[in-house]
Amino acid sequence: MTSTWPSIDESLRDAYLRRLGFDAPPPATVETLRAIHMAQVERVPYESVWIWLGERRTIEPLDSVRYVVSGRGGYCYHQNGAMATLLGWLGFRVHWHTGGVQGHPDAKPNVDGNHLALTVSDLPADDNPGGEWFIDAGLGDGLHEPIPLRTGTYPQGPHTYGLRPSEIAPGGWRLDADESMSLHGMDFTPGEAAVADLLAGHERLQSAPDSTFVRTLVAFRRDADGVDFLRGRVLKRLDATGESTRELTTAPEWHTCLADVFGLPLSDVDTQRKTLLWNRVTAAHEEWLAGSRQ
């Protein structure tokens, strides 16, 4: 079974493609799959800024596409929901799967729907004759490009990812993260998922007081060499040369970083809301600093 996509909206499709750097709809080939995946993680930030702006979102596929077209990003449901819709419109056989991110080694692996995972089928290549691929633009510092859906290790930039059968979801798969990543791993089920399977996870992540995204503003941008990561007012860069960290100390510097590093100029947000956003982030940053000193 293949996930069912909304009826094609050519104006949305073409606007989305333009944001990814395409002048016209490309053919459904392995080369296109790689190009779209890389463009998605390079040009569309994984981010929770919208939560800190006090916004609420759905995870309906067309809404996720609209968020991207508007110049914003989102977290896994939006990143993968939008990318899957675009790929479906282009003729790829894309599948949604219920996933679960394991944030740290002490947490239990899960498939509770806190993540939307994707696979593509019927697309053989010389290095993947079976034609099944794992794709994921929704893990922040995760994949830069697709990997074959088969057991193995896959180096990309500063990270090496492991893929193997899941021990908790029979027939499903487990992505083992690199030790330098912001998560420990992610499992996903073999069956086809739908919006309804992920709604509870989304509602918790966008609104629960203990949600990582509610507690901390984050933004990621992946490229071929490494990853940029913003946590509150702390900007990190990880690549082959190592890790560098700096604190952003002024509102102009912080907003310029969002625009220049993460492609998130917030051109649809007025000055008053931007100021409130900076004040909220600063208050959380100072609380974090105080806790660190203690």
PDB file of C-alpha atoms in Angstrom:
ATOM      1  CA  MET A   1       0.000   0.000   0.000  1.00  0.00           C
ATOM      2  CA  THR A   2       1.220   3.525  -0.828  1.00  0.00           C
ATOM      3  CA  SER A   3       0.207   6.601   1.138  1.00  0.00           C
ATOM      4  CA  THR A   4      -2.533   8.611  -0.571  1.00  0.00           C
ATOM      5  CA  TRP A   5      -1.571  12.200  -1.385  1.00  0.00           C
ATOM      6  CA  PRO A   6      -3.863  15.216  -1.691  1.00  0.00           C
ATOM      7  CA  SER A   7      -4.872  16.064  -5.243  1.00  0.00           C
ATOM      8  CA  ILE A   8      -1.989  17.805  -6.922  1.00  0.00           C
ATOM      9  CA  ASP A   9      -1.897  21.579  -6.591  1.00  0.00           C
ATOM     10  CA  GLU A  10       0.464  22.643  -9.360  1.00  0.00           C
ATOM     11  CA  SER A  11       0.997  26.159  -8.002  1.00  0.00           C
ATOM     12  CA  LEU A  12       1.992  24.783  -4.580  1.00  0.00           C
ATOM     13  CA  ARG A  13       4.141  22.088  -6.181  1.00  0.00           C
ATOM     14  CA  ASP A  14       5.987  24.588  -8.359  1.00  0.00           C
ATOM     15  CA  ALA A  15       6.484  27.059  -5.495  1.00  0.00           C
ATOM     16  CA  TYR A  16       7.872  24.240  -3.343  1.00  0.00           C
ATOM     17  CA  LEU A  17      10.224  23.151  -6.129  1.00  0.00           C
ATOM     18  CA  ARG A  18      11.463  26.715  -6.536  1.00  0.00           C
ATOM     19  CA  ARG A  19      12.353  26.859  -2.855  1.00  0.00           C
ATOM     20  CA  LEU A  20      14.376  23.673  -3.360  1.00  0.00           C
ATOM     21  CA  GLY A  21      16.115  25.139  -6.410  1.00  0.00           C
ATOM     22  CA  PHE A  22      14.222  23.368  -9.212  1.00  0.00           C
ATOM     23  CA  ASP A  23      12.940  25.292 -12.238  1.00  0.00           C
ATOM     24  CA  ALA A  24      10.539  22.547 -13.364  1.00  0.00           C
ATOM     25  CA  PRO A  25       9.133  19.245 -12.064  1.00  0.00           C
ATOM     26  CA  PRO A  26      11.892  16.620 -12.375  1.00  0.00           C
ATOM     27  CA  PRO A  27      11.337  12.946 -13.298  1.00  0.00           C
ATOM     28  CA  ALA A  28      10.858  10.286 -10.603  1.00  0.00           C
ATOM     29  CA  THR A  29      14.402   8.904 -10.643  1.00  0.00           C
ATOM     30  CA  VAL A  30      16.974   7.957  -8.034  1.00  0.00           C
ATOM     31  CA  GLU A  31      18.949  11.078  -8.946  1.00  0.00           C
ATOM     32  CA  THR A  32      15.879  13.232  -8.313  1.00  0.00           C
ATOM     33  CA  LEU A  33      15.185  11.527  -4.990  1.00  0.00           C
ATOM     34  CA  ARG A  34      18.718  12.295  -3.837  1.00  0.00           C
ATOM     35  CA  ALA A  35      18.562  15.870  -5.109  1.00  0.00           C
ATOM     36  CA  ILE A  36      15.239  16.628  -3.435  1.00  0.00           C
ATOM     37  CA  HIS A  37      16.292  15.075  -0.130  1.00  0.00           C
ATOM     38  CA  MET A  38      19.542  17.044  -0.049  1.00  0.00           C
ATOM     39  CA  ALA A  39      17.794  20.280  -1.022  1.00  0.00           C
ATOM     40  CA  GLN A  40      15.139  19.744   1.660  1.00  0.00           C
ATOM     41  CA  VAL A  41      17.622  19.459   4.538  1.00  0.00           C
ATOM     42  CA  GLU A  42      19.883  22.191   3.150  1.00  0.00           C
ATOM     43  CA  ARG A  43      17.195  24.781   2.372  1.00  0.00           C
ATOM     44  CA  VAL A  44      14.280  24.055   4.720  1.00  0.00           C
ATOM     45  CA  PRO A  45      15.248  24.259   8.404  1.00  0.00           C
ATOM     46  CA  TYR A  46      14.201  21.728  10.976  1.00  0.00           C
ATOM     47  CA  GLU A  47      12.945  24.117  13.634  1.00  0.00           C
ATOM     48  CA  SER A  48      10.597  24.834  16.516  1.00  0.00           C
ATOM     49  CA  VAL A  49      10.633  28.631  16.211  1.00  0.00           C
ATOM     50  CA  TRP A  50       6.932  28.597  15.323  1.00  0.00           C
ATOM     51  CA  ILE A  51       6.125  27.103  18.753  1.00  0.00           C
ATOM     52  CA  TRP A  52       8.022  29.925  20.466  1.00  0.00           C
ATOM     53  CA  LEU A  53       6.067  32.416  18.383  1.00  0.00           C
ATOM     54  CA  GLY A  54       2.913  31.026  19.974  1.00  0.00           C
ATOM     55  CA  GLU A  55       1.679  29.402  16.773  1.00  0.00           C
ATOM     56  CA  ARG A  56      -0.264  26.167  16.497  1.00  0.00           C
ATOM     57  CA  ARG A  57       0.006  23.836  13.521  1.00  0.00           C
ATOM     58  CA  THR A  58      -1.655  20.849  11.941  1.00  0.00           C
ATOM     59  CA  ILE A  59       0.171  17.934  10.345  1.00  0.00           C
ATOM     60  CA  GLU A  60      -2.127  17.696   7.344  1.00  0.00           C
ATOM     61  CA  PRO A  61       0.085  17.170   4.277  1.00  0.00           C
ATOM     62  CA  LEU A  62      -1.134  20.247   2.366  1.00  0.00           C
ATOM     63  CA  ASP A  63      -0.633  22.445   5.430  1.00  0.00           C
ATOM     64  CA  SER A  64       2.930  21.138   5.769  1.00  0.00           C
ATOM     65  CA  VAL A  65       3.582  22.032   2.124  1.00  0.00           C
ATOM     66  CA  ARG A  66       2.186  25.514   2.741  1.00  0.00           C
ATOM     67  CA  TYR A  67       4.515  26.040   5.712  1.00  0.00           C
ATOM     68  CA  VAL A  68       7.484  25.246   3.478  1.00  0.00           C
ATOM     69  CA  VAL A  69       6.252  27.416   0.623  1.00  0.00           C
ATOM     70  CA  SER A  70       5.704  30.328   3.039  1.00  0.00           C
ATOM     71  CA  GLY A  71       9.415  30.337   3.872  1.00  0.00           C
ATOM     72  CA  ARG A  72       9.241  28.449   7.160  1.00  0.00           C
ATOM     73  CA  GLY A  73      10.341  24.970   8.233  1.00  0.00           C
ATOM     74  CA  GLY A  74       9.047  22.693  10.965  1.00  0.00           C
ATOM     75  CA  TYR A  75       9.784  19.483  12.804  1.00  0.00           C
ATOM     76  CA  CYS A  76       9.469  15.887  11.612  1.00  0.00           C
ATOM     77  CA  TYR A  77       5.761  15.807  10.769  1.00  0.00           C
ATOM     78  CA  HIS A  78       6.086  18.952   8.653  1.00  0.00           C
ATOM     79  CA  GLN A  79       9.467  18.239   7.072  1.00  0.00           C
ATOM     80  CA  ASN A  80       8.659  14.661   6.120  1.00  0.00           C
ATOM     81  CA  GLY A  81       4.975  15.319   5.511  1.00  0.00           C
ATOM     82  CA  ALA A  82       5.767  18.061   3.032  1.00  0.00           C
ATOM     83  CA  MET A  83       8.606  16.208   1.316  1.00  0.00           C
ATOM     84  CA  ALA A  84       6.541  13.022   1.000  1.00  0.00           C
ATOM     85  CA  THR A  85       3.685  14.975  -0.568  1.00  0.00           C
ATOM     86  CA  LEU A  86       5.992  16.585  -3.110  1.00  0.00           C
ATOM     87  CA  LEU A  87       7.564  13.232  -3.965  1.00  0.00           C
ATOM     88  CA  GLY A  88       4.123  11.665  -4.308  1.00  0.00           C
ATOM     89  CA  TRP A  89       3.072  14.435  -6.687  1.00  0.00           C
ATOM     90  CA  LEU A  90       6.180  13.736  -8.756  1.00  0.00           C
ATOM     91  CA  GLY A  91       5.319  10.049  -9.099  1.00  0.00           C
ATOM     92  CA  PHE A  92       7.407   8.383  -6.380  1.00  0.00           C
ATOM     93  CA  ARG A  93       5.952   5.530  -4.299  1.00  0.00           C
ATOM     94  CA  VAL A  94       6.325   6.998  -0.818  1.00  0.00           C
ATOM     95  CA  HIS A  95       5.183   5.432   2.461  1.00  0.00           C
ATOM     96  CA  TRP A  96       4.489   6.991   5.867  1.00  0.00           C
ATOM     97  CA  HIS A  97       5.509   5.003   8.947  1.00  0.00           C
ATOM     98  CA  THR A  98       4.851   5.486  12.648  1.00  0.00           C
ATOM     99  CA  GLY A  99       8.187   6.099  14.318  1.00  0.00           C
ATOM    100  CA  GLY A 100       9.640   6.799  17.716  1.00  0.00           C
ATOM    101  CA  VAL A 101      12.780   8.764  18.530  1.00  0.00           C
ATOM    102  CA  GLN A 102      14.938   7.577  21.414  1.00  0.00           C
ATOM    103  CA  GLY A 103      16.403  10.816  22.677  1.00  0.00           C
ATOM    104  CA  HIS A 104      19.177   9.398  24.853  1.00  0.00           C
ATOM    105  CA  PRO A 105      20.631   5.986  25.745  1.00  0.00           C
ATOM    106  CA  ASP A 106      18.734   5.721  29.037  1.00  0.00           C
ATOM    107  CA  ALA A 107      15.353   6.131  27.330  1.00  0.00           C
ATOM    108  CA  LYS A 108      13.518   3.082  26.046  1.00  0.00           C
ATOM    109  CA  PRO A 109      13.235   2.570  22.281  1.00  0.00           C
ATOM    110  CA  ASN A 110       9.668   3.202  21.136  1.00  0.00           C
ATOM    111  CA  VAL A 111       7.296   3.500  18.195  1.00  0.00           C
ATOM    112  CA  ASP A 112       4.798   5.736  19.962  1.00  0.00           C
ATOM    113  CA  GLY A 113       4.282   8.138  17.078  1.00  0.00           C
ATOM    114  CA  ASN A 114       6.603  10.940  18.174  1.00  0.00           C
ATOM    115  CA  HIS A 115       8.150  10.722  14.706  1.00  0.00           C
ATOM    116  CA  LEU A 116       7.016  10.375  11.097  1.00  0.00           C
ATOM    117  CA  ALA A 117       9.403   8.161   9.129  1.00  0.00           C
ATOM    118  CA  LEU A 118       9.410   7.648   5.354  1.00  0.00           C
ATOM    119  CA  THR A 119      10.397   4.996   2.847  1.00  0.00           C
ATOM    120  CA  VAL A 120      10.342   4.919  -0.947  1.00  0.00           C
ATOM    121  CA  SER A 121       9.821   1.700  -2.907  1.00  0.00           C
ATOM    122  CA  ASP A 122      10.099   0.477  -6.515  1.00  0.00           C
ATOM    123  CA  LEU A 123      13.118   2.628  -7.311  1.00  0.00           C
ATOM    124  CA  PRO A 124      16.060   0.310  -8.099  1.00  0.00           C
ATOM    125  CA  ALA A 125      19.615   1.551  -8.530  1.00  0.00           C
ATOM    126  CA  ASP A 126      22.997  -0.068  -9.107  1.00  0.00           C
ATOM    127  CA  ASP A 127      23.818   0.217  -5.388  1.00  0.00           C
ATOM    128  CA  ASN A 128      20.284  -0.725  -4.332  1.00  0.00           C
ATOM    129  CA  PRO A 129      18.738  -3.226  -6.770  1.00  0.00           C
ATOM    130  CA  GLY A 130      15.852  -3.927  -4.391  1.00  0.00           C
ATOM    131  CA  GLY A 131      14.669  -0.376  -4.918  1.00  0.00           C
ATOM    132  CA  GLU A 132      13.638   0.355  -1.304  1.00  0.00           C
ATOM    133  CA  TRP A 133      14.997   3.490   0.368  1.00  0.00           C
ATOM    134  CA  PHE A 134      14.895   5.092   3.794  1.00  0.00           C
ATOM    135  CA  ILE A 135      14.497   8.863   3.618  1.00  0.00           C
ATOM    136  CA  ASP A 136      14.156  11.310   6.508  1.00  0.00           C
ATOM    137  CA  ALA A 137      14.408  15.088   6.588  1.00  0.00           C
ATOM    138  CA  GLY A 138      12.882  15.219  10.060  1.00  0.00           C
ATOM    139  CA  LEU A 139      15.710  14.281  12.413  1.00  0.00           C
ATOM    140  CA  GLY A 140      17.557  17.597  12.583  1.00  0.00           C
ATOM    141  CA  ASP A 141      21.120  16.323  12.344  1.00  0.00           C
ATOM    142  CA  GLY A 142      20.003  13.185  10.507  1.00  0.00           C
ATOM    143  CA  LEU A 143      20.382  12.038   6.925  1.00  0.00           C
ATOM    144  CA  HIS A 144      21.731  14.311   4.228  1.00  0.00           C
ATOM    145  CA  GLU A 145      20.622  11.951   1.461  1.00  0.00           C
ATOM    146  CA  PRO A 146      18.627   8.705   1.136  1.00  0.00           C
ATOM    147  CA  ILE A 147      20.100   5.359   2.154  1.00  0.00           C
ATOM    148  CA  PRO A 148      19.108   1.851   1.007  1.00  0.00           C
ATOM    149  CA  LEU A 149      16.554   0.169   3.236  1.00  0.00           C
ATOM    150  CA  ARG A 150      18.827  -2.664   4.214  1.00  0.00           C
ATOM    151  CA  THR A 151      21.127  -3.480   7.106  1.00  0.00           C
ATOM    152  CA  GLY A 152      24.377  -1.559   6.976  1.00  0.00           C
ATOM    153  CA  THR A 153      26.356   1.470   8.092  1.00  0.00           C
ATOM    154  CA  TYR A 154      26.194   4.665   6.100  1.00  0.00           C
ATOM    155  CA  PRO A 155      28.702   7.519   6.562  1.00  0.00           C
ATOM    156  CA  GLN A 156      27.513  10.989   5.563  1.00  0.00           C
ATOM    157  CA  GLY A 157      29.639  13.992   6.481  1.00  0.00           C
ATOM    158  CA  PRO A 158      30.623  13.880  10.182  1.00  0.00           C
ATOM    159  CA  HIS A 159      28.067  11.178  11.037  1.00  0.00           C
ATOM    160  CA  THR A 160      27.817   7.436  10.455  1.00  0.00           C
ATOM    161  CA  TYR A 161      24.298   6.008  10.612  1.00  0.00           C
ATOM    162  CA  GLY A 162      23.405   2.379  11.240  1.00  0.00           C
ATOM    163  CA  LEU A 163      20.285   0.743   9.832  1.00  0.00           C
ATOM    164  CA  ARG A 164      19.064  -2.662  11.028  1.00  0.00           C
ATOM    165  CA  PRO A 165      15.846  -4.570  11.762  1.00  0.00           C
ATOM    166  CA  SER A 166      13.983  -3.154  14.753  1.00  0.00           C
ATOM    167  CA  GLU A 167      13.970  -5.204  17.947  1.00  0.00           C
ATOM    168  CA  ILE A 168      10.707  -3.638  19.156  1.00  0.00           C
ATOM    169  CA  ALA A 169       8.691  -3.363  15.910  1.00  0.00           C
ATOM    170  CA  PRO A 170       8.653  -6.728  14.105  1.00  0.00           C
ATOM    171  CA  GLY A 171       9.193  -6.171  10.409  1.00  0.00           C
ATOM    172  CA  GLY A 172      10.197  -2.582  11.063  1.00  0.00           C
ATOM    173  CA  TRP A 173      13.564  -0.862  11.134  1.00  0.00           C
ATOM    174  CA  ARG A 174      15.946   0.835  13.533  1.00  0.00           C
ATOM    175  CA  LEU A 175      18.193   3.802  12.745  1.00  0.00           C
ATOM    176  CA  ASP A 176      21.171   3.941  15.114  1.00  0.00           C
ATOM    177  CA  ALA A 177      22.454   7.480  15.443  1.00  0.00           C
ATOM    178  CA  ASP A 178      26.062   8.582  15.491  1.00  0.00           C
ATOM    179  CA  GLU A 179      27.281   9.256  19.032  1.00  0.00           C
ATOM    180  CA  SER A 180      27.783  12.927  18.166  1.00  0.00           C
ATOM    181  CA  MET A 181      24.122  13.405  17.204  1.00  0.00           C
ATOM    182  CA  SER A 182      21.296  14.975  19.211  1.00  0.00           C
ATOM    183  CA  LEU A 183      19.424  11.644  19.467  1.00  0.00           C
ATOM    184  CA  HIS A 184      20.299   8.024  20.178  1.00  0.00           C
ATOM    185  CA  GLY A 185      18.143   6.233  17.632  1.00  0.00           C
ATOM    186  CA  MET A 186      14.764   5.889  15.949  1.00  0.00           C
ATOM    187  CA  ASP A 187      12.542   2.848  15.311  1.00  0.00           C
ATOM    188  CA  PHE A 188       9.644   2.694  12.872  1.00  0.00           C
ATOM    189  CA  THR A 189       6.895   0.217  12.077  1.00  0.00           C
ATOM    190  CA  PRO A 190       6.524  -1.606   8.744  1.00  0.00           C
ATOM    191  CA  GLY A 191       2.873  -0.692   8.107  1.00  0.00           C
ATOM    192  CA  GLU A 192       1.466   2.372   6.415  1.00  0.00           C
ATOM    193  CA  ALA A 193       0.732   5.273   8.777  1.00  0.00           C
ATOM    194  CA  ALA A 194      -1.791   8.090   8.465  1.00  0.00           C
ATOM    195  CA  VAL A 195      -2.255  11.520  10.057  1.00  0.00           C
ATOM    196  CA  ALA A 196      -4.537  10.017  12.724  1.00  0.00           C
ATOM    197  CA  ASP A 197      -1.736   7.723  13.927  1.00  0.00           C
ATOM    198  CA  LEU A 198       0.503  10.713  14.663  1.00  0.00           C
ATOM    199  CA  LEU A 199      -1.896  13.351  15.991  1.00  0.00           C
ATOM    200  CA  ALA A 200      -1.429  12.523  19.673  1.00  0.00           C
ATOM    201  CA  GLY A 201       2.342  12.704  19.351  1.00  0.00           C
ATOM    202  CA  HIS A 202       2.154  15.999  17.505  1.00  0.00           C
ATOM    203  CA  GLU A 203      -0.203  17.575  20.047  1.00  0.00           C
ATOM    204  CA  ARG A 204       2.090  16.587  22.891  1.00  0.00           C
ATOM    205  CA  LEU A 205       5.230  17.822  21.165  1.00  0.00           C
ATOM    206  CA  GLN A 206       3.772  21.224  20.251  1.00  0.00           C
ATOM    207  CA  SER A 207       2.067  21.952  23.562  1.00  0.00           C
ATOM    208  CA  ALA A 208       3.088  19.770  26.538  1.00  0.00           C
ATOM    209  CA  PRO A 209       5.196  21.604  29.162  1.00  0.00           C
ATOM    210  CA  ASP A 210       7.753  18.774  29.199  1.00  0.00           C
ATOM    211  CA  SER A 211       8.117  18.689  25.411  1.00  0.00           C
ATOM    212  CA  THR A 212      11.670  19.318  24.251  1.00  0.00           C
ATOM    213  CA  PHE A 213      10.363  21.751  21.649  1.00  0.00           C
ATOM    214  CA  VAL A 214       8.307  23.692  24.199  1.00  0.00           C
ATOM    215  CA  ARG A 215      11.198  23.860  26.651  1.00  0.00           C
ATOM    216  CA  THR A 216      13.897  24.789  24.119  1.00  0.00           C
ATOM    217  CA  LEU A 217      13.900  26.588  20.781  1.00  0.00           C
ATOM    218  CA  VAL A 218      15.901  24.593  18.241  1.00  0.00           C
ATOM    219  CA  ALA A 219      16.895  24.894  14.606  1.00  0.00           C
ATOM    220  CA  PHE A 220      19.036  22.586  12.446  1.00  0.00           C
ATOM    221  CA  ARG A 221      20.457  22.875   8.961  1.00  0.00           C
ATOM    222  CA  ARG A 222      22.222  19.917   7.389  1.00  0.00           C
ATOM    223  CA  ASP A 223      24.704  20.056   4.502  1.00  0.00           C
ATOM    224  CA  ALA A 224      27.130  17.673   2.844  1.00  0.00           C
ATOM    225  CA  ASP A 225      29.951  18.536   5.239  1.00  0.00           C
ATOM    226  CA  GLY A 226      28.175  18.879   8.551  1.00  0.00           C
ATOM    227  CA  VAL A 227      25.336  20.410  10.531  1.00  0.00           C
ATOM    228  CA  ASP A 228      24.493  23.751  12.117  1.00  0.00           C
ATOM    229  CA  PHE A 229      22.481  23.579  15.348  1.00  0.00           C
ATOM    230  CA  LEU A 230      20.849  26.422  17.276  1.00  0.00           C
ATOM    231  CA  ARG A 231      19.666  25.702  20.820  1.00  0.00           C
ATOM    232  CA  GLY A 232      18.163  28.821  22.316  1.00  0.00           C
ATOM    233  CA  ARG A 233      20.970  31.359  21.980  1.00  0.00           C
ATOM    234  CA  VAL A 234      23.792  28.836  21.515  1.00  0.00           C
ATOM    235  CA  LEU A 235      24.949  28.169  17.954  1.00  0.00           C
ATOM    236  CA  LYS A 236      26.982  25.060  17.165  1.00  0.00           C
ATOM    237  CA  ARG A 237      28.680  23.838  14.000  1.00  0.00           C
ATOM    238  CA  LEU A 238      29.831  20.218  13.632  1.00  0.00           C
ATOM    239  CA  ASP A 239      31.862  19.034  10.657  1.00  0.00           C
ATOM    240  CA  ALA A 240      35.050  17.136   9.863  1.00  0.00           C
ATOM    241  CA  THR A 241      37.148  19.844  11.547  1.00  0.00           C
ATOM    242  CA  GLY A 242      35.362  19.351  14.868  1.00  0.00           C
ATOM    243  CA  GLU A 243      32.743  21.263  16.835  1.00  0.00           C
ATOM    244  CA  SER A 244      32.598  25.013  17.390  1.00  0.00           C
ATOM    245  CA  THR A 245      30.190  26.816  19.724  1.00  0.00           C
ATOM    246  CA  ARG A 246      29.314  30.438  20.310  1.00  0.00           C
ATOM    247  CA  GLU A 247      26.682  32.349  22.220  1.00  0.00           C
ATOM    248  CA  LEU A 248      24.545  34.869  20.341  1.00  0.00           C
ATOM    249  CA  THR A 249      24.300  37.915  22.595  1.00  0.00           C
ATOM    250  CA  THR A 250      22.078  40.434  20.802  1.00  0.00           C
ATOM    251  CA  ALA A 251      18.707  40.304  19.079  1.00  0.00           C
ATOM    252  CA  PRO A 252      20.063  41.519  15.699  1.00  0.00           C
ATOM    253  CA  GLU A 253      22.827  38.907  15.795  1.00  0.00           C
ATOM    254  CA  TRP A 254      20.330  36.164  16.683  1.00  0.00           C
ATOM    255  CA  HIS A 255      17.809  37.104  13.998  1.00  0.00           C
ATOM    256  CA  THR A 256      20.591  37.433  11.409  1.00  0.00           C
ATOM    257  CA  CYS A 257      21.749  33.937  12.341  1.00  0.00           C
ATOM    258  CA  LEU A 258      18.235  32.568  11.833  1.00  0.00           C
ATOM    259  CA  ALA A 259      18.081  34.194   8.400  1.00  0.00           C
ATOM    260  CA  ASP A 260      21.614  33.562   7.133  1.00  0.00           C
ATOM    261  CA  VAL A 261      22.496  30.202   8.694  1.00  0.00           C
ATOM    262  CA  PHE A 262      19.089  28.542   8.799  1.00  0.00           C
ATOM    263  CA  GLY A 263      17.226  30.245   5.958  1.00  0.00           C
ATOM    264  CA  LEU A 264      14.551  31.491   8.349  1.00  0.00           C
ATOM    265  CA  PRO A 265      14.204  35.278   7.931  1.00  0.00           C
ATOM    266  CA  LEU A 266      10.717  35.313   9.518  1.00  0.00           C
ATOM    267  CA  SER A 267       9.658  37.852   6.907  1.00  0.00           C
ATOM    268  CA  ASP A 268       6.021  37.173   7.803  1.00  0.00           C
ATOM    269  CA  VAL A 269       6.559  38.095  11.472  1.00  0.00           C
ATOM    270  CA  ASP A 270       6.235  41.724  12.572  1.00  0.00           C
ATOM    271  CA  THR A 271       8.772  43.583  14.695  1.00  0.00           C
ATOM    272  CA  GLN A 272       6.748  43.306  17.905  1.00  0.00           C
ATOM    273  CA  ARG A 273       6.454  39.523  17.632  1.00  0.00           C
ATOM    274  CA  LYS A 274      10.162  39.227  16.813  1.00  0.00           C
ATOM    275  CA  THR A 275      10.993  41.226  19.941  1.00  0.00           C
ATOM    276  CA  LEU A 276       8.742  39.037  22.077  1.00  0.00           C
ATOM    277  CA  LEU A 277      10.395  35.962  20.560  1.00  0.00           C
ATOM    278  CA  TRP A 278      13.873  37.225  21.459  1.00  0.00           C
ATOM    279  CA  ASN A 279      12.733  38.059  24.994  1.00  0.00           C
ATOM    280  CA  ARG A 280      11.289  34.569  25.495  1.00  0.00           C
ATOM    281  CA  VAL A 281      14.440  32.910  24.179  1.00  0.00           C
ATOM    282  CA  THR A 282      16.619  35.136  26.368  1.00  0.00           C
ATOM    283  CA  ALA A 283      14.602  34.354  29.490  1.00  0.00           C
ATOM    284  CA  ALA A 284      14.919  30.621  28.823  1.00  0.00           C
ATOM    285  CA  HIS A 285      18.644  31.026  28.107  1.00  0.00           C
ATOM    286  CA  GLU A 286      19.253  32.867  31.368  1.00  0.00           C
ATOM    287  CA  GLU A 287      17.303  30.222  33.281  1.00  0.00           C
ATOM    288  CA  TRP A 288      19.454  27.536  31.646  1.00  0.00           C
ATOM    289  CA  LEU A 289      22.649  29.427  32.545  1.00  0.00           C
ATOM    290  CA  ALA A 290      21.522  29.756  36.145  1.00  0.00           C
ATOM    291  CA  GLY A 291      20.825  26.023  36.329  1.00  0.00           C
ATOM    292  CA  SER A 292      24.238  25.263  34.814  1.00  0.00           C
ATOM    293  CA  ARG A 293      26.003  27.348  37.430  1.00  0.00           C
ATOM    294  CA  GLN A 294      24.207  25.548  40.213  1.00  0.00           C
TER     295      GLN A 294
END
